[in-house]
Short mmCIF file of C-alpha atoms in Angstrom, two decimals:
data_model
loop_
_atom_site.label_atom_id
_atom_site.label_comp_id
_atom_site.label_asym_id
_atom_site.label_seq_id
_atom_site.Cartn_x
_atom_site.Cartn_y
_atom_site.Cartn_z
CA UNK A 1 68.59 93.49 89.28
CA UNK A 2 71.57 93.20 87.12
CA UNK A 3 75.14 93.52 88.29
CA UNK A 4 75.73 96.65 86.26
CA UNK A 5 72.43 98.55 87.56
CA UNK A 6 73.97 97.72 91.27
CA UNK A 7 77.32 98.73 90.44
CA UNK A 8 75.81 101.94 89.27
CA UNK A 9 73.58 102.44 92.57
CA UNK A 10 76.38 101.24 94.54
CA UNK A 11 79.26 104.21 93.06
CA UNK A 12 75.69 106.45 93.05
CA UNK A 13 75.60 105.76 97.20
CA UNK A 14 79.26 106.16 97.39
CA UNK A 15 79.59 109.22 95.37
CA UNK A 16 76.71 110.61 97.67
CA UNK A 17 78.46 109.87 100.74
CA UNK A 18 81.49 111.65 100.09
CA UNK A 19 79.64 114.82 98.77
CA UNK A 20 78.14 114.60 102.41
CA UNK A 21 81.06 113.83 104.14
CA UNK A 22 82.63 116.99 102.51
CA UNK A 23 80.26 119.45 103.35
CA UNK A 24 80.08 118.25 106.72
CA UNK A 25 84.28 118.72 107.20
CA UNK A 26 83.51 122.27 105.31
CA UNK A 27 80.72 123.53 107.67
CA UNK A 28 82.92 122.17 110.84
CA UNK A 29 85.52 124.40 109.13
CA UNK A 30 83.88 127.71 108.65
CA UNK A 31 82.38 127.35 112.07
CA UNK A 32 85.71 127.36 113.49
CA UNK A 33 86.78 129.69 111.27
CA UNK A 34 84.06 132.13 112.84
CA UNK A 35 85.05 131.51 115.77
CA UNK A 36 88.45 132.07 115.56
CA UNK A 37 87.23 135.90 113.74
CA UNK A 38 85.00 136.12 116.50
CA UNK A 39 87.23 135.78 119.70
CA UNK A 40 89.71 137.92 117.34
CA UNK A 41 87.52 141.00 116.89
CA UNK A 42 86.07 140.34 120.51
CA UNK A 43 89.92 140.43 121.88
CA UNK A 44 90.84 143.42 119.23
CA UNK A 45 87.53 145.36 120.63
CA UNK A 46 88.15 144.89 124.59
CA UNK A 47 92.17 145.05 124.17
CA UNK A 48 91.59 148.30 122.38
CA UNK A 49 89.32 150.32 123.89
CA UNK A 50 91.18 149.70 127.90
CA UNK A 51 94.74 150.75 126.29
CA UNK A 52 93.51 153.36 124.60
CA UNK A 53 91.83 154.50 127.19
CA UNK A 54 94.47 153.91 130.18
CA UNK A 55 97.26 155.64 127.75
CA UNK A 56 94.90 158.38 126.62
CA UNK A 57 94.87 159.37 130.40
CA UNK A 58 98.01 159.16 130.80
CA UNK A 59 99.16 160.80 127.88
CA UNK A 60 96.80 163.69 129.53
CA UNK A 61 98.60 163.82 132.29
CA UNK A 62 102.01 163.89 131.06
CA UNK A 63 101.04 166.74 128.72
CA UNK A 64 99.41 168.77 131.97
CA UNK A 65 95.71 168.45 131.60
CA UNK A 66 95.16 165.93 134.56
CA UNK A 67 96.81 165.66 138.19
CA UNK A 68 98.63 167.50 140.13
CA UNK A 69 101.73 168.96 138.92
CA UNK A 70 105.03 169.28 140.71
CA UNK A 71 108.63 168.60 141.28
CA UNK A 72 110.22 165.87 142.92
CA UNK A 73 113.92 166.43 143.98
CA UNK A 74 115.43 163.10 144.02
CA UNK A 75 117.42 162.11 147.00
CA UNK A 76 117.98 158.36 146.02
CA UNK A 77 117.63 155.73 143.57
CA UNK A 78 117.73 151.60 143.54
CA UNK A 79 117.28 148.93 141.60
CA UNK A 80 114.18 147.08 143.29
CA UNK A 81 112.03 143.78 142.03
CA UNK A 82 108.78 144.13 141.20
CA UNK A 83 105.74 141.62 141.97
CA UNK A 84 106.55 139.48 138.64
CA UNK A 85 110.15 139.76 139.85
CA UNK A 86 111.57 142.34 136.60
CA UNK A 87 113.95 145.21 137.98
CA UNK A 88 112.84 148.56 138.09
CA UNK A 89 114.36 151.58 139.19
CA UNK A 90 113.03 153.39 142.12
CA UNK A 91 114.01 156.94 143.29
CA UNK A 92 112.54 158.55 146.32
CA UNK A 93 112.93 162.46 147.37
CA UNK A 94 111.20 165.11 148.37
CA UNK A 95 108.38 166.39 146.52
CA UNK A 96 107.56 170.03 146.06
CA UNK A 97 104.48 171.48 144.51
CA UNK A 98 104.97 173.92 141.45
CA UNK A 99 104.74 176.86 144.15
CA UNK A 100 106.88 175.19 146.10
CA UNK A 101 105.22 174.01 149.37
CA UNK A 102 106.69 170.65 150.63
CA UNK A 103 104.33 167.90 149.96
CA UNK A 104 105.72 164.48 150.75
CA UNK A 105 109.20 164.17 152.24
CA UNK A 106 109.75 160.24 151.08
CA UNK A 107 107.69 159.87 147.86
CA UNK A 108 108.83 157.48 145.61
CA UNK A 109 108.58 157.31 141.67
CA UNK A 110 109.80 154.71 139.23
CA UNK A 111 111.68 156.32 136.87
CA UNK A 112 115.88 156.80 135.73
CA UNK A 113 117.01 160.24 137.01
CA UNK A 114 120.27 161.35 138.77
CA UNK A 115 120.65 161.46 142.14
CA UNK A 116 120.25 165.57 143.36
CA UNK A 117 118.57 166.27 140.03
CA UNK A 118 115.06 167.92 139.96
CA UNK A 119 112.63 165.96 137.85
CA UNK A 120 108.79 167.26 136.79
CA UNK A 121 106.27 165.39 137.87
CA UNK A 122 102.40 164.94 137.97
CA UNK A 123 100.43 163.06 140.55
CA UNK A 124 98.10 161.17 138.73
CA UNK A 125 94.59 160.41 140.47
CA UNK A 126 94.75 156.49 139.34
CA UNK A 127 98.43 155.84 139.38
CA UNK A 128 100.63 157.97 141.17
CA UNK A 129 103.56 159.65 140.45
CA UNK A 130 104.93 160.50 137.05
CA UNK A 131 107.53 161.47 134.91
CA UNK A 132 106.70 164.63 132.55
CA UNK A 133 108.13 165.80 129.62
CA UNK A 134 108.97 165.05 125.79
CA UNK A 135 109.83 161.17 126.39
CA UNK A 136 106.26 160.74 128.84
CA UNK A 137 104.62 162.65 125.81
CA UNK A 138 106.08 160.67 123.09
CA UNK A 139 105.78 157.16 125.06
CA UNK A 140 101.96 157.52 126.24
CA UNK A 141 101.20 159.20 122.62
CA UNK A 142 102.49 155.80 121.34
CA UNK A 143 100.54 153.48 123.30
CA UNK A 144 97.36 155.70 122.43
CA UNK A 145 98.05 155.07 119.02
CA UNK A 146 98.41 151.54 119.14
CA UNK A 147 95.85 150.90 121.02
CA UNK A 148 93.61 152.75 118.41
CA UNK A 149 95.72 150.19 116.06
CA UNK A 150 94.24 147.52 118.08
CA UNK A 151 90.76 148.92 118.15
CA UNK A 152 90.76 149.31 114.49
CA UNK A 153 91.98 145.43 113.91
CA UNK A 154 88.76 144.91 115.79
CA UNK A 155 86.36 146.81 114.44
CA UNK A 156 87.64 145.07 111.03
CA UNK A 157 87.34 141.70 112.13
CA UNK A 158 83.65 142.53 113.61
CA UNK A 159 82.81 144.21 110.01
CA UNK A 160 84.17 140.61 108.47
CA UNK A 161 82.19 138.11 110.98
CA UNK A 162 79.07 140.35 110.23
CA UNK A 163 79.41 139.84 106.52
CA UNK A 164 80.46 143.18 105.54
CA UNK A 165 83.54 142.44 103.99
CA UNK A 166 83.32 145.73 101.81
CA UNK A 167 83.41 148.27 104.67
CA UNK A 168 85.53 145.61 106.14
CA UNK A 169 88.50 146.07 103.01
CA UNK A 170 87.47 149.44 102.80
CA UNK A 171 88.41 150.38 106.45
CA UNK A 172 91.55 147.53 106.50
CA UNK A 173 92.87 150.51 104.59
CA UNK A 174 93.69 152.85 106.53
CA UNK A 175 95.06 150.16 109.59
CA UNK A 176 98.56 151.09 107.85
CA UNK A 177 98.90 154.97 109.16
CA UNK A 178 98.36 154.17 112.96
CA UNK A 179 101.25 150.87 112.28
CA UNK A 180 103.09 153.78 110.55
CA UNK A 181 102.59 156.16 113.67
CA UNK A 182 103.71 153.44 116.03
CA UNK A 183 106.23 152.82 114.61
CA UNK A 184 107.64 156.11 113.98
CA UNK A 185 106.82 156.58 117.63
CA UNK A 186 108.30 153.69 119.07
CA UNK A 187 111.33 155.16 117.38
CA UNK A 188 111.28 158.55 118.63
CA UNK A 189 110.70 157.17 122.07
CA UNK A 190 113.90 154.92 121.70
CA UNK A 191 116.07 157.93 120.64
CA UNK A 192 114.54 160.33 123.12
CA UNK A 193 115.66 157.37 126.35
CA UNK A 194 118.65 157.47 124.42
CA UNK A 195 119.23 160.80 124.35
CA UNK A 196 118.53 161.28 128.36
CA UNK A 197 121.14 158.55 129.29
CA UNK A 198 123.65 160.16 127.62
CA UNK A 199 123.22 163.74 128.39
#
């Protein structure tokens, strides 16, 4: 065999090595990169379904269509730590039903109101006391919509994995109104706190 024909075999072997070598790295890479779409839309799915549903009944409750409404006429208020040691205002009073029967003489809600004032609130079956009215609406109505955000960036990235990147583009656009509504929300919220501090 001449030098030339093994020089040949020899850049031949070498040439065939790195093809191999390339489409190994390039299969490790799209495997990870399934992965990494896969714990995404997993995530996205699980993370959006639980807040939407959580805030969905509460948004249900602070509009009147769950619980047990009534008013809770606030006899104190402090600053307390909670189990992951960030502050929190309690206030604790007497609370009245909306016909105005005496229900609990020390309940206890977190929430900002003025000591002798009269707040509305609904007794919630799976968390308790809440606040009503237009900042409850406009906060849970938020966090419904976001979590539908979420559930949407899921159901994308599960249309992607699955190899149906059409229906996959197609639905990616529409993901900007909820943003939009959160963030409109979001901003409505932040005046409405605003608004009951000051007045």
């Amino acid at each position: 065999m001449t030098s030339k024909a093994a020089r040949r075999r020899f850049k031949k072997a070498e040439r065939l090595r790195t093809f191999r070598q390339t489409q190994r790295k390039k299969r490790g890479e799209q495997r990870g990169e399934r992965f990494r779409s896969a714990v995404a839309a997993l995530v996205g799915l699980v993370f959006g379904v639980v807040l939407t549903g959580y805030c969905g009944l509460m948004l249900a409750g602070a509009v009147g269509l769950s619980g047990t409404s009534g008013r809770l006429h606030v006899d104190s208020c402090a600053v307390v730590r909670t189990y992951n040691n960030k502050p929190t205002t309690e206030c604790h009073g007497q609370l009245l039903s909306t016909g105005g029967r005496l229900i609990d003489t020390d309940a206890v809600i977190e929430a900002d109101a003025r000591i002798g004032s009269t707040i509305a609130v609904r007794d919630q079956p799976l968390t308790g006391l809440e606040t009503l009215g237009f900042r409850a609406i406009v906060g849970w109505a938020t966090l419904t919509v976001m979590g539908l955000f979420v559930l949407a960036f899921g159901i994308v990235s599960a249309l992607t994995l699955c190899g149906w990147g059409v229906a996959a583009t197609a639905g990616s656009r529409y993901i900007a109104a909820p943003a939009a509504a959160v963030g409109a929300g979001g901003l409505i919220y932040l005046l409405a706190v605003l608004y009951e501090h000051a007045f």
